[in-house]
Amino acid sequence: MIRVVVADDHPIVRSGIVALLQDADDIDVVGQASDGRAAVSVVLAERPDVVLMDLRMPELDGDAATAEILAAEPGVRVLILTTYESDDQILAAIEAGATGYLLKAAPESEILAGVRATARGETALAPSAAAALVRRATGSSAVSAGPSLTPRELEVLRLVAQGNSNPAIGRALFLSETTVKTHLGHVFEKLGVNDRTRAVTRAMELRLLP
């Protein structure tokens, strides 16, 4: 039996993943966690074969939780299962020690195969993750594969880069503060970042901003 811990901060998503795994005859879900810090605690207590780890979670992101887990339990294997696929996030997870990187949109059969491959010590990679590693290995710039921001998202980000607050951006663009926050949320997701400063620097790295 492959002993698995599932770490995901969305209860419905986590329960769906657990149900999928529990239907498999060769997989036993021995623990669950709703944030990165809890994931570390559960893994250290249960010592599973595989951890299915989301990337963006409260308390501790998936790549940081992966690094802590593997520092304490090198024999545990981590398979990232997420909706995010920016080069930065993929490479950070792999560099933290993750054995594989799959997307939640993958077919159920692919996720199950990924768990089994990870348990055997094999690498399970979504095509986007494999491409990111190839780009890193060949020294290719990620700029050509960078995300595409809408004109409005770029306008918001330019004003952020100029030091404007959300209310000021809203006044400048005749948008509500809630709409500004929504645009920024989309920008963060597309760029694979968690804060305004990193969003601006990442956009500059990708030449989306001057």
Short mmCIF file of C-alpha atoms in Angstrom, two decimals:
data_model
loop_
_atom_site.label_atom_id
_atom_site.label_comp_id
_atom_site.label_asym_id
_atom_site.label_seq_id
_atom_site.Cartn_x
_atom_site.Cartn_y
_atom_site.Cartn_z
CA MET A 1 0.00 0.00 0.00
CA ILE A 2 1.15 3.52 -0.80
CA ARG A 3 0.63 5.68 2.28
CA VAL A 4 -0.37 9.23 1.30
CA VAL A 5 -0.93 12.57 3.05
CA VAL A 6 -3.04 15.16 1.21
CA ALA A 7 -2.34 18.86 1.86
CA ASP A 8 -4.74 21.40 0.35
CA ASP A 9 -6.40 24.43 1.92
CA HIS A 10 -9.67 24.07 0.00
CA PRO A 11 -11.91 21.54 1.85
CA ILE A 12 -13.96 20.56 -1.20
CA VAL A 13 -10.89 20.09 -3.39
CA ARG A 14 -9.12 18.16 -0.64
CA SER A 15 -12.09 15.86 -0.07
CA GLY A 16 -12.29 15.20 -3.82
CA ILE A 17 -8.62 14.26 -3.97
CA VAL A 18 -8.98 12.03 -0.92
CA ALA A 19 -12.03 10.29 -2.44
CA LEU A 20 -10.12 9.67 -5.67
CA LEU A 21 -7.18 8.15 -3.83
CA GLN A 22 -9.31 6.06 -1.49
CA ASP A 23 -11.01 4.41 -4.46
CA ALA A 24 -7.63 2.97 -5.49
CA ASP A 25 -6.85 -0.47 -4.06
CA ASP A 26 -3.16 0.27 -3.60
CA ILE A 27 -3.38 3.71 -1.94
CA ASP A 28 -4.14 4.52 1.71
CA VAL A 29 -4.74 8.15 2.77
CA VAL A 30 -3.21 8.34 6.25
CA GLY A 31 -3.55 12.07 6.87
CA GLN A 32 -4.85 15.42 5.66
CA ALA A 33 -3.75 19.02 6.19
CA SER A 34 -5.38 22.37 5.40
CA ASP A 35 -2.23 24.49 5.49
CA GLY A 36 1.50 24.14 4.99
CA ARG A 37 2.42 24.17 8.66
CA ALA A 38 -0.12 21.45 9.43
CA ALA A 39 1.20 19.45 6.48
CA VAL A 40 4.66 19.38 8.03
CA SER A 41 3.24 18.21 11.37
CA VAL A 42 1.05 15.50 9.84
CA VAL A 43 3.88 14.17 7.68
CA LEU A 44 6.30 14.02 10.58
CA ALA A 45 3.70 12.14 12.62
CA GLU A 46 2.58 9.71 9.90
CA ARG A 47 5.74 9.36 7.78
CA PRO A 48 3.85 8.59 4.56
CA ASP A 49 5.37 7.40 1.31
CA VAL A 50 3.97 10.33 -0.69
CA VAL A 51 2.65 13.81 0.09
CA LEU A 52 0.23 15.38 -2.37
CA MET A 53 1.01 19.05 -1.80
CA ASP A 54 -0.81 22.17 -2.97
CA LEU A 55 1.37 25.23 -3.57
CA ARG A 56 -0.55 28.19 -2.21
CA MET A 57 -1.66 27.56 1.36
CA PRO A 58 -1.94 29.56 4.59
CA GLU A 59 0.82 29.55 7.21
CA LEU A 60 3.40 28.03 4.85
CA ASP A 61 3.45 27.71 1.06
CA GLY A 62 3.82 24.29 -0.50
CA ASP A 63 7.43 24.73 -1.62
CA ALA A 64 8.50 25.88 1.86
CA ALA A 65 6.58 23.02 3.48
CA THR A 66 8.24 20.61 1.04
CA ALA A 67 11.69 21.85 2.01
CA GLU A 68 10.94 21.46 5.73
CA ILE A 69 9.49 17.99 5.27
CA LEU A 70 12.42 16.70 3.26
CA ALA A 71 14.94 18.22 5.65
CA ALA A 72 13.37 16.20 8.46
CA GLU A 73 12.27 13.11 6.51
CA PRO A 74 14.39 12.68 3.35
CA GLY A 75 12.66 9.40 2.51
CA VAL A 76 9.28 11.04 2.01
CA ARG A 77 8.42 11.96 -1.58
CA VAL A 78 6.41 15.06 -2.44
CA LEU A 79 4.16 15.39 -5.47
CA ILE A 80 2.95 18.94 -6.08
CA LEU A 81 -0.70 19.04 -7.19
CA THR A 82 -1.78 22.59 -7.95
CA THR A 83 -3.59 24.92 -10.32
CA TYR A 84 -0.51 27.13 -10.77
CA GLU A 85 2.08 26.63 -13.48
CA SER A 86 4.39 29.63 -13.71
CA ASP A 87 8.07 28.88 -14.27
CA ASP A 88 8.98 30.46 -10.92
CA GLN A 89 6.58 28.24 -8.99
CA ILE A 90 7.52 25.08 -10.85
CA LEU A 91 11.24 25.64 -10.38
CA ALA A 92 10.84 26.66 -6.72
CA ALA A 93 8.95 23.44 -5.99
CA ILE A 94 11.46 21.25 -7.79
CA GLU A 95 14.37 23.04 -6.15
CA ALA A 96 12.70 22.47 -2.76
CA GLY A 97 12.90 18.75 -3.48
CA ALA A 98 9.52 17.83 -4.96
CA THR A 99 9.64 14.62 -7.00
CA GLY A 100 6.85 15.68 -9.33
CA TYR A 101 4.54 18.50 -10.36
CA LEU A 102 1.03 17.91 -11.69
CA LEU A 103 -1.96 20.16 -12.30
CA LYS A 104 -5.34 19.64 -10.66
CA ALA A 105 -6.93 19.84 -14.11
CA ALA A 106 -5.12 16.62 -15.09
CA PRO A 107 -7.24 13.51 -15.70
CA GLU A 108 -7.84 11.37 -12.61
CA SER A 109 -5.88 8.52 -14.17
CA GLU A 110 -2.87 10.82 -14.58
CA ILE A 111 -3.01 11.90 -10.93
CA LEU A 112 -3.19 8.29 -9.75
CA ALA A 113 -0.33 7.33 -12.08
CA GLY A 114 1.64 10.28 -10.72
CA VAL A 115 1.19 9.11 -7.13
CA ARG A 116 2.34 5.61 -8.04
CA ALA A 117 5.31 6.89 -10.01
CA THR A 118 6.30 9.22 -7.17
CA ALA A 119 6.12 6.35 -4.69
CA ARG A 120 8.57 4.44 -6.90
CA GLY A 121 10.92 7.42 -6.91
CA GLU A 122 10.13 8.34 -10.50
CA THR A 123 9.47 11.88 -11.68
CA ALA A 124 5.90 12.85 -12.59
CA LEU A 125 5.72 16.13 -14.47
CA ALA A 126 2.94 18.05 -16.19
CA PRO A 127 3.99 19.21 -19.68
CA SER A 128 4.32 22.81 -18.43
CA ALA A 129 6.65 21.68 -15.65
CA ALA A 130 8.77 19.64 -18.03
CA ALA A 131 9.01 22.62 -20.38
CA ALA A 132 10.10 24.90 -17.53
CA LEU A 133 12.89 22.50 -16.61
CA VAL A 134 13.99 22.29 -20.23
CA ARG A 135 14.10 26.09 -20.43
CA ARG A 136 16.19 26.21 -17.26
CA ALA A 137 18.53 23.47 -18.50
CA THR A 138 19.03 25.11 -21.88
CA GLY A 139 19.32 28.60 -20.47
CA SER A 140 16.33 29.77 -22.51
CA SER A 141 14.63 32.91 -21.31
CA ALA A 142 11.25 32.53 -19.71
CA VAL A 143 10.25 35.80 -21.30
CA SER A 144 9.01 34.16 -24.49
CA ALA A 145 6.74 31.89 -22.47
CA GLY A 146 5.62 34.59 -20.07
CA PRO A 147 2.01 35.12 -19.05
CA SER A 148 -0.29 37.46 -20.91
CA LEU A 149 -1.88 40.29 -18.94
CA THR A 150 -4.94 42.12 -20.19
CA PRO A 151 -4.62 45.84 -20.98
CA ARG A 152 -6.56 46.68 -17.80
CA GLU A 153 -4.36 44.43 -15.67
CA LEU A 154 -1.30 46.14 -17.13
CA GLU A 155 -2.77 49.57 -16.36
CA VAL A 156 -3.36 48.53 -12.75
CA LEU A 157 0.12 47.07 -12.46
CA ARG A 158 1.74 50.20 -13.92
CA LEU A 159 0.02 52.30 -11.27
CA VAL A 160 1.13 49.87 -8.58
CA ALA A 161 4.70 50.24 -9.86
CA GLN A 162 4.33 54.00 -9.43
CA GLY A 163 3.50 53.51 -5.76
CA ASN A 164 -0.24 54.08 -5.90
CA SER A 165 -2.59 52.54 -3.35
CA ASN A 166 -5.68 50.55 -4.39
CA PRO A 167 -8.04 53.49 -3.71
CA ALA A 168 -5.79 55.81 -5.75
CA ILE A 169 -5.70 53.31 -8.61
CA GLY A 170 -9.47 53.06 -8.49
CA ARG A 171 -9.85 56.84 -8.73
CA ALA A 172 -7.38 57.05 -11.61
CA LEU A 173 -9.09 54.32 -13.62
CA PHE A 174 -12.68 55.00 -12.45
CA LEU A 175 -12.89 51.57 -10.85
CA SER A 176 -14.11 50.44 -7.45
CA GLU A 177 -11.48 49.33 -4.95
CA THR A 178 -12.95 45.81 -5.11
CA THR A 179 -12.44 45.72 -8.87
CA VAL A 180 -8.85 46.89 -8.45
CA LYS A 181 -8.26 44.07 -5.95
CA THR A 182 -9.79 41.59 -8.39
CA HIS A 183 -7.48 42.71 -11.18
CA LEU A 184 -4.49 42.47 -8.85
CA GLY A 185 -5.54 38.98 -7.83
CA HIS A 186 -5.54 37.94 -11.48
CA VAL A 187 -2.13 39.55 -11.97
CA PHE A 188 -0.69 37.73 -8.93
CA GLU A 189 -2.04 34.40 -10.20
CA LYS A 190 -0.74 34.87 -13.73
CA LEU A 191 2.70 35.97 -12.56
CA GLY A 192 2.90 33.34 -9.83
CA VAL A 193 3.51 35.82 -7.01
CA ASN A 194 1.98 36.68 -3.66
CA ASP A 195 2.55 40.41 -3.22
CA ARG A 196 2.65 43.75 -5.05
CA THR A 197 6.41 44.18 -4.93
CA ARG A 198 7.11 40.77 -6.43
CA ALA A 199 4.40 41.35 -9.05
CA VAL A 200 6.16 44.50 -10.23
CA THR A 201 9.64 42.96 -10.24
CA ARG A 202 8.39 39.82 -11.99
CA ALA A 203 6.61 41.90 -14.64
CA MET A 204 9.83 43.83 -15.22
CA GLU A 205 11.78 40.57 -15.54
CA LEU A 206 9.27 39.44 -18.18
CA ARG A 207 9.44 42.86 -19.86
CA LEU A 208 5.75 43.45 -19.30
CA LEU A 209 6.73 46.70 -17.62
CA PRO A 210 9.59 49.03 -18.57
#
